[in-house]
Tab-separated table of C-alpha atoms in Angstrom:
chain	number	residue	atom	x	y	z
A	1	UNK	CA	-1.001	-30.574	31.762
A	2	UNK	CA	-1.419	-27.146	33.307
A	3	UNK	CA	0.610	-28.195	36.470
A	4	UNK	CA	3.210	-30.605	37.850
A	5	UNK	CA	4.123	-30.637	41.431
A	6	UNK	CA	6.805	-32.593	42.700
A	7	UNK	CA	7.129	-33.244	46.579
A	8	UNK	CA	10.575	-34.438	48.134
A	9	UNK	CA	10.752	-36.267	51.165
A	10	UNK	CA	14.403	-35.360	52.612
A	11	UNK	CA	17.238	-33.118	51.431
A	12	UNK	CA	19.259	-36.638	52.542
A	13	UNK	CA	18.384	-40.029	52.451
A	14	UNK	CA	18.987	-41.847	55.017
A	15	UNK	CA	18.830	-39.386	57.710
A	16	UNK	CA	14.883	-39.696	58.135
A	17	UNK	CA	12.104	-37.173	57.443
A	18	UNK	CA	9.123	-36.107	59.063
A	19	UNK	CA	6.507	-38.998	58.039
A	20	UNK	CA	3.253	-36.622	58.798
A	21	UNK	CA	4.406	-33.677	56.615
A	22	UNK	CA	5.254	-35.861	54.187
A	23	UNK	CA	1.583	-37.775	54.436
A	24	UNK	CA	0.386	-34.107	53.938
A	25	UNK	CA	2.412	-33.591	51.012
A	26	UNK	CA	1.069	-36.666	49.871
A	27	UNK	CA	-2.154	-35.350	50.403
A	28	UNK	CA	-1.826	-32.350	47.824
A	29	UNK	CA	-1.633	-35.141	44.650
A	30	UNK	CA	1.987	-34.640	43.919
A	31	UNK	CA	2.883	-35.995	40.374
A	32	UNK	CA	5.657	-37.546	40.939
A	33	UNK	CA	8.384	-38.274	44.293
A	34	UNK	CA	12.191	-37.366	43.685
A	35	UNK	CA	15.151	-37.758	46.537
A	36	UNK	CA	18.645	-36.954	46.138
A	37	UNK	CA	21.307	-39.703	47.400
A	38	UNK	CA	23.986	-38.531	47.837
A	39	UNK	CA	26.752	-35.952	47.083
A	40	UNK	CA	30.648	-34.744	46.667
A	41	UNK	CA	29.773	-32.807	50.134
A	42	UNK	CA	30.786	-35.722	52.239
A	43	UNK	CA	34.495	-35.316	50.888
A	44	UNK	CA	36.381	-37.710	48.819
A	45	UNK	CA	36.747	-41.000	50.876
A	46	UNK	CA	33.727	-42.118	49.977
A	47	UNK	CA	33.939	-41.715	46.039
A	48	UNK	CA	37.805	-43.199	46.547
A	49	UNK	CA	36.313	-46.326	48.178
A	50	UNK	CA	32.762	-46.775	47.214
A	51	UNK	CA	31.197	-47.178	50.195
A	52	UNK	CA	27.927	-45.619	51.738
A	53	UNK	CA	27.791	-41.810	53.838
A	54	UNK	CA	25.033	-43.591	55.998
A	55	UNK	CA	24.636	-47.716	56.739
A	56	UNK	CA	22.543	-49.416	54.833
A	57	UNK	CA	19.294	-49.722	57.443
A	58	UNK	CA	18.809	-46.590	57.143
A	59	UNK	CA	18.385	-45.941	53.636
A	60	UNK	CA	15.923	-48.707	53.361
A	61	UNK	CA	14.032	-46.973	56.443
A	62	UNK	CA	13.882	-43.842	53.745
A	63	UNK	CA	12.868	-45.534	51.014
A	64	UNK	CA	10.316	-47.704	51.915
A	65	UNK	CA	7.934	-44.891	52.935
A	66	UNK	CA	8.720	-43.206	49.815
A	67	UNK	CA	8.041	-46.789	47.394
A	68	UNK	CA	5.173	-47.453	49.029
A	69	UNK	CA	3.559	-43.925	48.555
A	70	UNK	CA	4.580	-43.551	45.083
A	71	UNK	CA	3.010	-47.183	44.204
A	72	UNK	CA	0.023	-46.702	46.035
A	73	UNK	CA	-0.350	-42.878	44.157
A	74	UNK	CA	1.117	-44.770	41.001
A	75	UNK	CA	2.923	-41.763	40.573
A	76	UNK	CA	6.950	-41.937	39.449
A	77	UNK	CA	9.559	-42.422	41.975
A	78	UNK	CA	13.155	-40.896	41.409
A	79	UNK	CA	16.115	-41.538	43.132
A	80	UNK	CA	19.351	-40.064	42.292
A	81	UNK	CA	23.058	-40.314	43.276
A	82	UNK	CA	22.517	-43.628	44.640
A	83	UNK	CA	24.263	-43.953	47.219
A	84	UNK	CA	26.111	-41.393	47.690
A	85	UNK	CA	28.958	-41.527	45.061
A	86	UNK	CA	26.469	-42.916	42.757
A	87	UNK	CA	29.195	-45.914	41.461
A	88	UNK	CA	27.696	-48.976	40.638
A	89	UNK	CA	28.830	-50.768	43.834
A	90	UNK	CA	25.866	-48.728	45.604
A	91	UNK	CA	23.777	-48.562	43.168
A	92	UNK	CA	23.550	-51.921	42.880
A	93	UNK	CA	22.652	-51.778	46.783
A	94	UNK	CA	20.019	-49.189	46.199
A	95	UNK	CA	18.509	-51.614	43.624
A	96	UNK	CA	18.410	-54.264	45.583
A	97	UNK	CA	16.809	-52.533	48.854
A	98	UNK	CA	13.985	-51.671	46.342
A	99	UNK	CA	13.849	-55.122	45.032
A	100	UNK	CA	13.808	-56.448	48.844
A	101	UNK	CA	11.030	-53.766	49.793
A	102	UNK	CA	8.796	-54.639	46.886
A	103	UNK	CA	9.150	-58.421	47.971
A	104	UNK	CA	8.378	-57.401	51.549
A	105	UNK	CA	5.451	-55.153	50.674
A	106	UNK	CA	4.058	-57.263	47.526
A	107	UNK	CA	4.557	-54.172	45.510
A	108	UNK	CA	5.442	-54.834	41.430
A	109	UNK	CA	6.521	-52.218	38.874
A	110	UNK	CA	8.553	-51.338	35.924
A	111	UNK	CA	12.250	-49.944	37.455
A	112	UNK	CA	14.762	-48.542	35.700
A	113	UNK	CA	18.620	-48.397	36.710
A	114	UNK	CA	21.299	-45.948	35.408
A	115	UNK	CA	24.438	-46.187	35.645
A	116	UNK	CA	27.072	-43.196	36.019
A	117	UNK	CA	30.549	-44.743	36.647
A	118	UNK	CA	32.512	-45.182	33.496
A	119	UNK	CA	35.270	-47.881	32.935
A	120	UNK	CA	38.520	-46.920	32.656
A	121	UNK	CA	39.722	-47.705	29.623
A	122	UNK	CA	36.320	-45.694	27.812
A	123	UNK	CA	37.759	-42.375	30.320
A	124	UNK	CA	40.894	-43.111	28.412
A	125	UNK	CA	40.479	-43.489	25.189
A	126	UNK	CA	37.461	-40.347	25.876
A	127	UNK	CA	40.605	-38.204	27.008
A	128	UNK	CA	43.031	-39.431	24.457
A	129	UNK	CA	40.664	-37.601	21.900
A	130	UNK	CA	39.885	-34.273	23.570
A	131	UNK	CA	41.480	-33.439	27.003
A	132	UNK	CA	39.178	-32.732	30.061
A	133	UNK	CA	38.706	-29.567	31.354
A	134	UNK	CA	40.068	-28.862	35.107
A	135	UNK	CA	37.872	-27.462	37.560
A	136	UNK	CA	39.550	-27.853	40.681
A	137	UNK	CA	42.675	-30.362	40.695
A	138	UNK	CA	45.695	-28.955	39.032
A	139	UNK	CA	48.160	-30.089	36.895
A	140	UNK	CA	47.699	-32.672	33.778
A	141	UNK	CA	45.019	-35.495	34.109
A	142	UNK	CA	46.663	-38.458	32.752
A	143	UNK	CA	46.423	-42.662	32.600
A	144	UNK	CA	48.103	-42.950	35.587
A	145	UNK	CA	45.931	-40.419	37.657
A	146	UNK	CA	42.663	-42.857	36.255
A	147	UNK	CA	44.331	-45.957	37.332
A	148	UNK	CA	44.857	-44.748	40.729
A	149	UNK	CA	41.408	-43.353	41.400
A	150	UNK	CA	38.565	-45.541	42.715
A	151	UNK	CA	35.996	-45.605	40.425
A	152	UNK	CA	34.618	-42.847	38.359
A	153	UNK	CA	31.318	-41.254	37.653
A	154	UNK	CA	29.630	-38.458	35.716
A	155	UNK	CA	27.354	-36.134	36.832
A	156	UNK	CA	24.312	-36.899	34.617
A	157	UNK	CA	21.497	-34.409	33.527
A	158	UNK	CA	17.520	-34.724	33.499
A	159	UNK	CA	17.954	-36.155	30.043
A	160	UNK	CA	18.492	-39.580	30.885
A	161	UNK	CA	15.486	-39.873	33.812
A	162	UNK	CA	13.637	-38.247	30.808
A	163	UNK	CA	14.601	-41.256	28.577
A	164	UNK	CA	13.805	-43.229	31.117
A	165	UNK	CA	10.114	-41.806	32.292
A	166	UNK	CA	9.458	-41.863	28.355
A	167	UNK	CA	10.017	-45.975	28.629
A	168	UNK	CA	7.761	-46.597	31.250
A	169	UNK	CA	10.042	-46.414	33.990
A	170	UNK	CA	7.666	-46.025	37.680
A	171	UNK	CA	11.012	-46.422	39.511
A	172	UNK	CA	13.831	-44.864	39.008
A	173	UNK	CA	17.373	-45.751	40.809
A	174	UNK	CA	20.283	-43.623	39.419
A	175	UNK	CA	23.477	-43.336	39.990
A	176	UNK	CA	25.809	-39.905	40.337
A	177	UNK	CA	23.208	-37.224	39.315
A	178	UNK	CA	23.049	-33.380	39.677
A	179	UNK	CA	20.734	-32.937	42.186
A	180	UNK	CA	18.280	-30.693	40.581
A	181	UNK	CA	17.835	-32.826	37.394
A	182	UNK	CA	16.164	-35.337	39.441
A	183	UNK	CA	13.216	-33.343	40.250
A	184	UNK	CA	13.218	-31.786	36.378
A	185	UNK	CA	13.094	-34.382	35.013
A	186	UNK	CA	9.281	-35.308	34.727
A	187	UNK	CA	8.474	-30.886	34.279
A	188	UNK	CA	10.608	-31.111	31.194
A	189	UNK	CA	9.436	-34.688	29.698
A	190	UNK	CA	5.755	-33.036	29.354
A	191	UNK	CA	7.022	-29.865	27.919
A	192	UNK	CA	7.652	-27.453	30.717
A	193	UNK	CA	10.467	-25.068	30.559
A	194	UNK	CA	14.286	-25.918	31.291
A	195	UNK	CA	15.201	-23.253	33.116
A	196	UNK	CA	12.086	-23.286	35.466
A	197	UNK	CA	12.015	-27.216	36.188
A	198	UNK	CA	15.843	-26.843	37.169
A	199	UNK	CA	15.508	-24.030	39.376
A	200	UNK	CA	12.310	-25.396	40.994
A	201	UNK	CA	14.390	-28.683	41.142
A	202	UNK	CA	17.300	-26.653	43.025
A	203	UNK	CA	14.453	-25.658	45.682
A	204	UNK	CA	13.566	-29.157	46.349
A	205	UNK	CA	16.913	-30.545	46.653
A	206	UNK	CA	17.194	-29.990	49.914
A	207	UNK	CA	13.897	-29.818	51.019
A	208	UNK	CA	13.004	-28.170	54.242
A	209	UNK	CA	16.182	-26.126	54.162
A	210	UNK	CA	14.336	-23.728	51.890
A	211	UNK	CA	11.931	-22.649	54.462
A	212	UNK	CA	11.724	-21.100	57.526
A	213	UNK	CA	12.615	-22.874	60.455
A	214	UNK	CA	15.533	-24.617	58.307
A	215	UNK	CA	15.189	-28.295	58.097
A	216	UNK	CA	16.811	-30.675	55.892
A	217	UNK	CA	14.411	-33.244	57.377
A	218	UNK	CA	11.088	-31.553	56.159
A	219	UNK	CA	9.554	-32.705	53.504
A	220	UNK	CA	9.093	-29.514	50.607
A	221	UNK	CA	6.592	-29.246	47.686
A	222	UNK	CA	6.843	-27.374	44.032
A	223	UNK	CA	4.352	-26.741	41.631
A	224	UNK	CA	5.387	-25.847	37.779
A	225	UNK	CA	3.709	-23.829	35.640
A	226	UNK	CA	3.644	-22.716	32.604
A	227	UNK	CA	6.038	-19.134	33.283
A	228	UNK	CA	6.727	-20.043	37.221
A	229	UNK	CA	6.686	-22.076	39.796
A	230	UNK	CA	5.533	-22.354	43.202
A	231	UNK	CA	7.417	-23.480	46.003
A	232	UNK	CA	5.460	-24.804	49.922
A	233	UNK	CA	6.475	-26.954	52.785
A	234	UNK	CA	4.983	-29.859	53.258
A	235	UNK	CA	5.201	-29.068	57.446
A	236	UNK	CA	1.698	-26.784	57.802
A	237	UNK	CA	3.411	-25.034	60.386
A	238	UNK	CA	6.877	-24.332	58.078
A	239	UNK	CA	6.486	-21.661	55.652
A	240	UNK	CA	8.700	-20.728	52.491
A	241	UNK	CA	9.581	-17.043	52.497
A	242	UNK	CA	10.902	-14.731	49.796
A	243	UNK	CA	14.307	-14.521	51.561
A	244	UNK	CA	14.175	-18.304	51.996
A	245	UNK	CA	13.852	-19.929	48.851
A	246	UNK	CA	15.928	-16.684	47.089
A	247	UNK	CA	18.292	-17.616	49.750
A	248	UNK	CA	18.710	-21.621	48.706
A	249	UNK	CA	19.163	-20.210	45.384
A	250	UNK	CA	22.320	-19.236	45.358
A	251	UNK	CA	23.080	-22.448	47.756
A	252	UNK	CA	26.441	-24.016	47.131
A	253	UNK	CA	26.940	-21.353	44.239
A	254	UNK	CA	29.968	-19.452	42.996
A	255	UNK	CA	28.435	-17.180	40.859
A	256	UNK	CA	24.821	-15.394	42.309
A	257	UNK	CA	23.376	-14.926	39.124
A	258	UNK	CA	24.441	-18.291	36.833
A	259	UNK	CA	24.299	-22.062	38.311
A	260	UNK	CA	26.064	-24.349	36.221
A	261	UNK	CA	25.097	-27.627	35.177
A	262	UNK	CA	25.271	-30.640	32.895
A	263	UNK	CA	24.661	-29.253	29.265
A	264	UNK	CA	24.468	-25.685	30.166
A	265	UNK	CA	23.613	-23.134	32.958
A	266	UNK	CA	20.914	-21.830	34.431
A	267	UNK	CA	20.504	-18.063	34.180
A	268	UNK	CA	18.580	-16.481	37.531
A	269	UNK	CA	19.502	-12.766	37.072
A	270	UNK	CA	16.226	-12.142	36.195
A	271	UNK	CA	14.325	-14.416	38.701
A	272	UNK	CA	11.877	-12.684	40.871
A	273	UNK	CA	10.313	-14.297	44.040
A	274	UNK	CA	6.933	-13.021	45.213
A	275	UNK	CA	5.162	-14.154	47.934
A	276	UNK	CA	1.635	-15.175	47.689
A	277	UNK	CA	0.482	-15.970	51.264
A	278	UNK	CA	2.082	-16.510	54.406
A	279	UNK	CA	3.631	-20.312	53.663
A	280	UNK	CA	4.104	-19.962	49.351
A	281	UNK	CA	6.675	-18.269	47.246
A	282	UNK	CA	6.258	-18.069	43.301
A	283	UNK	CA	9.715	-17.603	41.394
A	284	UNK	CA	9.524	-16.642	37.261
A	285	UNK	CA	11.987	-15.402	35.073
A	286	UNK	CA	14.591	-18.214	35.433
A	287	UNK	CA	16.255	-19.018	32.094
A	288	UNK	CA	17.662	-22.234	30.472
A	289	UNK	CA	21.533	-21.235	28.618
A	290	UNK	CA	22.429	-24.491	26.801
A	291	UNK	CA	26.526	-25.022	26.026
A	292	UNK	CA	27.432	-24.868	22.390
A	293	UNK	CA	29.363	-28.279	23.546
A	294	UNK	CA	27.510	-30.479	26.315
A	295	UNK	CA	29.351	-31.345	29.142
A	296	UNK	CA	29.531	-33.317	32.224
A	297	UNK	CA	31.212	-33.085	35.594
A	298	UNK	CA	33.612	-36.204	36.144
A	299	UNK	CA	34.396	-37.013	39.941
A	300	UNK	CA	36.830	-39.727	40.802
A	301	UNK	CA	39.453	-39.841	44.069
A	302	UNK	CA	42.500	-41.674	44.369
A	303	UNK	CA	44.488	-42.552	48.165
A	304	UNK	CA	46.914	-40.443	49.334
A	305	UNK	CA	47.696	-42.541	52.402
A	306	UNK	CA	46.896	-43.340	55.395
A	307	UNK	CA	45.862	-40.817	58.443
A	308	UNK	CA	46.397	-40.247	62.204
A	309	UNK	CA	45.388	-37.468	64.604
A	310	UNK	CA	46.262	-36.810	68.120
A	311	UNK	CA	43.634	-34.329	69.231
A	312	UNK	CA	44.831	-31.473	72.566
A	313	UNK	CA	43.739	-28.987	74.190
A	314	UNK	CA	45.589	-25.705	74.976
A	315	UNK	CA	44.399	-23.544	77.846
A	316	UNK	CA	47.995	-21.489	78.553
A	317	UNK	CA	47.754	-18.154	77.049
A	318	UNK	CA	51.452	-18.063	76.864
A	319	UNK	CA	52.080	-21.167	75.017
A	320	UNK	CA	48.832	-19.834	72.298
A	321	UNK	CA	50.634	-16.742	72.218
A	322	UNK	CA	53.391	-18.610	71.461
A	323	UNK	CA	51.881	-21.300	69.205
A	324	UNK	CA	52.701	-20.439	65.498
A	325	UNK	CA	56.395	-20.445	66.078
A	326	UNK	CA	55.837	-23.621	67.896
A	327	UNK	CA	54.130	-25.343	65.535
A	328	UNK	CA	56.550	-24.418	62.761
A	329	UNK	CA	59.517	-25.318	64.711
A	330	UNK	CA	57.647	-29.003	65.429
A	331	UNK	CA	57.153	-29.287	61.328
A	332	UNK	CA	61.389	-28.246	60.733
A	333	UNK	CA	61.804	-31.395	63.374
A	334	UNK	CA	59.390	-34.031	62.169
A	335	UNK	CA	60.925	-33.057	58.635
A	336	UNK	CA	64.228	-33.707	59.560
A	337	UNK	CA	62.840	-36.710	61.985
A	338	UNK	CA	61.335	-38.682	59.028
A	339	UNK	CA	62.332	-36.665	55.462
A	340	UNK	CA	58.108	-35.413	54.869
A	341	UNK	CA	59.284	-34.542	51.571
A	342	UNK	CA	60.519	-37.025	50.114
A	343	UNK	CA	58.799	-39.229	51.804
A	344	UNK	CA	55.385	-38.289	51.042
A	345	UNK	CA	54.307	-37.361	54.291
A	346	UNK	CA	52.171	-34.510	55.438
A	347	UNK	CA	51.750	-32.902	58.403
A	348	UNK	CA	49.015	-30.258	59.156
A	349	UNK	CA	47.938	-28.207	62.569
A	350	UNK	CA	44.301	-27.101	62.413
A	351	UNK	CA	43.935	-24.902	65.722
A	352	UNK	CA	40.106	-24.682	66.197
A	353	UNK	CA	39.233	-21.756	68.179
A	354	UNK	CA	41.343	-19.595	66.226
A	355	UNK	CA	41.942	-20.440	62.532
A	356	UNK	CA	40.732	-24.220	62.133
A	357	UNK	CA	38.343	-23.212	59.119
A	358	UNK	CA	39.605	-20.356	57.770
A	359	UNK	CA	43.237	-20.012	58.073
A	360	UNK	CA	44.897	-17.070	56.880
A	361	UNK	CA	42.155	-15.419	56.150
A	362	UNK	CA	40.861	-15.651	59.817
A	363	UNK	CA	40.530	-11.692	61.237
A	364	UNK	CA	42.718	-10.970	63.437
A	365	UNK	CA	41.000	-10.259	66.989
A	366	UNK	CA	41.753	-10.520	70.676
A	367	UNK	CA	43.652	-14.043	71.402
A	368	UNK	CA	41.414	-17.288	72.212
A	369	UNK	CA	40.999	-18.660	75.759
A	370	UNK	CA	41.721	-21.884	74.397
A	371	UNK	CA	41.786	-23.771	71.286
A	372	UNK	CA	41.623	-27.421	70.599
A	373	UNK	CA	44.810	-28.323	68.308
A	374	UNK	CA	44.098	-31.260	65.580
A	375	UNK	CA	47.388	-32.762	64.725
A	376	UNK	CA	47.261	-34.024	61.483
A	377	UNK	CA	49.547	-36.736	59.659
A	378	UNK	CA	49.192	-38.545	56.436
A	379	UNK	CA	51.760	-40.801	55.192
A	380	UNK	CA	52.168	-43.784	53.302
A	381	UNK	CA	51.442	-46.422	55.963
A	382	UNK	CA	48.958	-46.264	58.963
A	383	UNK	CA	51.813	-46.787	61.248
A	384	UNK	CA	53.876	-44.130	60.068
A	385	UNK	CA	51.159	-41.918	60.344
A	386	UNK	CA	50.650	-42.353	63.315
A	387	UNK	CA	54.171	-42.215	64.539
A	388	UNK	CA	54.605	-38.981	62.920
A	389	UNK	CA	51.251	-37.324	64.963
A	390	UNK	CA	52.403	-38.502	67.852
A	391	UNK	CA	55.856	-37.327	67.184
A	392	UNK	CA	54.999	-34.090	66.792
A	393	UNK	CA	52.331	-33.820	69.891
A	394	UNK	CA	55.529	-34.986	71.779
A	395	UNK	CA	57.690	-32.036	71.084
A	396	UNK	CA	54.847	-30.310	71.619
A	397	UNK	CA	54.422	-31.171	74.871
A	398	UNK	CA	57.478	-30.876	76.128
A	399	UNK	CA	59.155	-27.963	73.961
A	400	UNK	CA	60.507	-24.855	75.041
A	401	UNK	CA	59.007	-21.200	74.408
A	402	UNK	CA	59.533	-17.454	75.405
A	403	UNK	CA	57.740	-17.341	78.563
A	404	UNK	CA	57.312	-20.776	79.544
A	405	UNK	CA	56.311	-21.506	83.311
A	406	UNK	CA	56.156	-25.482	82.788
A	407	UNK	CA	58.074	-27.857	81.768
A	408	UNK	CA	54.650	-29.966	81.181
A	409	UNK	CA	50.507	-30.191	81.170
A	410	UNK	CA	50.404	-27.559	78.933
A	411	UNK	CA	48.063	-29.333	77.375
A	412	UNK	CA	45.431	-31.802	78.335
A	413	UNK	CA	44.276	-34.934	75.870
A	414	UNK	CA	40.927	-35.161	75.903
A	415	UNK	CA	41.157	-39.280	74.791
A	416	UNK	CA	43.731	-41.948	75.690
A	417	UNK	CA	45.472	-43.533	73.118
A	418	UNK	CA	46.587	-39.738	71.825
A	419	UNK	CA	47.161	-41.052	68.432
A	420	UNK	CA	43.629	-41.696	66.696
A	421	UNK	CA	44.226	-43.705	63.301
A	422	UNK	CA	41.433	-42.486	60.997
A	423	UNK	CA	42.552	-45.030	58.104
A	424	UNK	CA	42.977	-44.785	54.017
A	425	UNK	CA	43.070	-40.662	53.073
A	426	UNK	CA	41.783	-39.356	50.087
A	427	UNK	CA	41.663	-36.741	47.149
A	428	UNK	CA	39.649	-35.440	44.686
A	429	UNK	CA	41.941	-36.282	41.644
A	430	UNK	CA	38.935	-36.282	38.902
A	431	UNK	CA	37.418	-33.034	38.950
A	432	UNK	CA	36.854	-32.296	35.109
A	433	UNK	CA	34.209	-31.831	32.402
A	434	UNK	CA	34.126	-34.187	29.462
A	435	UNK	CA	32.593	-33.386	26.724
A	436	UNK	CA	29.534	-35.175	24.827
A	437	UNK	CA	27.984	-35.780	21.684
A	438	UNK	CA	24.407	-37.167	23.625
A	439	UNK	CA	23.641	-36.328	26.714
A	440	UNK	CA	22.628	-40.182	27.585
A	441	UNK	CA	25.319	-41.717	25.686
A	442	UNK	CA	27.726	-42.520	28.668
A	443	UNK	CA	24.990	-43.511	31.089
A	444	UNK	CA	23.226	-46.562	30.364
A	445	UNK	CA	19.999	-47.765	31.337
A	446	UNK	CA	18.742	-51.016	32.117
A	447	UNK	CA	14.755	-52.399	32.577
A	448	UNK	CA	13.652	-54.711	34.697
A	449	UNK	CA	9.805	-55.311	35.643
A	450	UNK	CA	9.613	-56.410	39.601
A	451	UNK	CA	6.937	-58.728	40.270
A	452	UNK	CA	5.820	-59.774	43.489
């Protein structure tokens, strides 16, 4: 083959796509349909419980436009990180929203599942013989840490959608996978290059959000070729710019020039990006770096607690001026109210409008008009929680400051009850690379032929 162009719907299943770009994408003979599932971005109550970012109605809504289009192309459908921790919980749903759209649509084909989450005791005994590398939580991983955590997946690589493509697979549901292996996978099963499928596959991971106007909802094209790849939207109106798909390169990135992955990284210092005409951009020069030892990314969460906020807003420019003693005076009290420490209770301020997102290192500029004040308690029962939120918004409202005029409606509640309980809390806990001796060996795959 010369070529292989790959066309994904969505950057996010679920949340819908525009059905007439993606009819023209369809239109262009794409060789093959990939979507990404799901993600780490939606934080880690949803890989400590198992349950879905989006319900399940909506996922089918996705999917059967994509199924039916790929079986009536009979080209290869590939779904990864299904749905969205990619645990077998959900990807057992995935599997069986295909099964119940093939029924519904009379469609029959050869699917294969893979499976990312890994039992316990194998993570065990796997860490017992050569400790996993940190890359975010700190402090030893042990037994204990596991046992706590909901369950556990691995980031897989293209290698086992490869495996499965070479079977025969024309559906494939997969659990926890990095993103741009999904849309590699087919490139580097015919003998494209590694570096160029994977960067290609990075474009189309998000879709639309690699052109210009950003959409996450627009359906996006790529083309592979022997020493590039070309990158369109399928929206004939949307067009892919230099700056655009350069700028989705170094999308959710810490390092500009290398992007990490299972098995290796992906060198770009070299890429260029030309464009071609008005709506196309053709990238070269990206470059495959295997690891001398392959790895993959483990992601597990454990519960912390339970949470409650109580959520105000502050329009006195004497009590913002005098907020951060005022905050830190309410956490001395609630620590000597209830014993935080010891008790494993946490209490956080996030003052939106001022330093919500960025905290210390906010810039310091002229003070805010208002700010909306998040009080934020987690603690080892729901109704401690939110005892301890509402404690605090109570000296709060009433406490004295230098300058005070009132002695109350210093701040106005924008939802009555105050205290909002948000429910179980999580935290990444599993954040580490295990190492491999096969790349598929920890994610195994299953055949099944639908027939309807």
């Amino acid at each position: 083959m010369d070529s292989i162009t790959g066309l994904a719907p969505s950057g996010s299943l679920g949340s819908g796509y525009n059905i007439e770009a993606f009819k023209r994408g369809l239109s262009l003979n794409p060789h093959f349909i990939g979507q990404d599932a799901g993600s780490t971005d939606m934080g880690p109550y949803y890989h400590g419980t198992g349950r879905t970012f989006l319900p399940r109605a909506t996922y089918k809504h996705d999917l059967a436009i994509m199924l039916k289009a790929a079986r009536a192309a009979r080209i290869p459908l590939l779904v990864g990180s299904v749905l969205t921790s990619g645990c077998d919980e959900t990807l057992e749903m995935g599997l069986d929203i295909i099964r119940e759209i093939a029924k519904e649509e009379g469609l029959s084909f050869r699917m294969a599942a893979i499976s990312s989450e890994i039992p316990k005791a194998e993570l065990k005994r796997r860490m017992a013989a050569a400790p996993f590398e940190s890359i975010g939580p700190e402090g030893t991983l042990t037994d204990e840490i596991l046992d706590r955590c909901g369950p556990i997946c691995a980031q897989m690589g293209s290698e086992p959608f490869v495996k499965a493509l070479d079977a025969g697979a024309e559906v494939i549901i997969a659990g926890r996978a990095c993103d741009d292996s999904v849309f590699a996978a087919l490139p580097v099963l015919k003998g494209f290059d590694t570096g160029l499928s994977l960067h290609c596959g990075k474009i189309l991971e998000c879709a639309g959000l690699s052109a210009i106007p950003y959409d996450l909802g627009e359906p996006m094209l790529g083309t592979i070729h022997k020493d590039n790849f070309i990158v369109e939207p399928g929206n004939a109106a949307h067009r892919c710019t230099t700056v655009s798909v350069a700028g989705h390169s170094l999308y959710e990135r810490g390092d500009f020039e290398f992007q990490p992955g299972p098995g290796g990284l992906n060198d770009l210092s070299q890429a260029v990006f030309e464009q071609i005409d008005e709506r196309r951009v053709r990238v070269s020069g990206s470059r495959f770096v295997p690891d001398a030892q392959y790895k993959v990314k483990l992601e597990g969460a454990e519960q912390v607690g339970f949470r409650s906020i109580v959520i105000v807003g502050i329009r006195d420019p004497i009590m913002i001026r005098e907020l951060d003693p005022l905050l830190e005076e309410t956490r001395e009290r609630a620590e000597h109210r209830f014993g935080m420490k010891a008790n494993g209770i946490h209490l956080r301020f996030r003052a939106y409008g001022r330093d919500a997102v960025m905290g210390p290192l906010e810039p310091g500029g002229a003070p805010p008009r208002e700010i909306g004040l998040m009080v934020d308690a987690v603690a080892p029962t729901q109704e401690l929680a939110t005892g301890v939120a509402m404690y605090a918004r109570g000296h709060l409202q009433h406490a004295s400051y230098p300058g005070i005029l009132t002695t109350a409606g210093n701040m106005a509640y924008p939802f009555s009850p105050f205290g909002i309980p948000v429910g179980p809390a999580h935290r990444f806990s599993v954040y580490h690379l295990m190492p491999l001796k096969d790349a598929c060996e920890i994610f195994p795959m299953t055949l099944e032929e639908v027939r309807n």
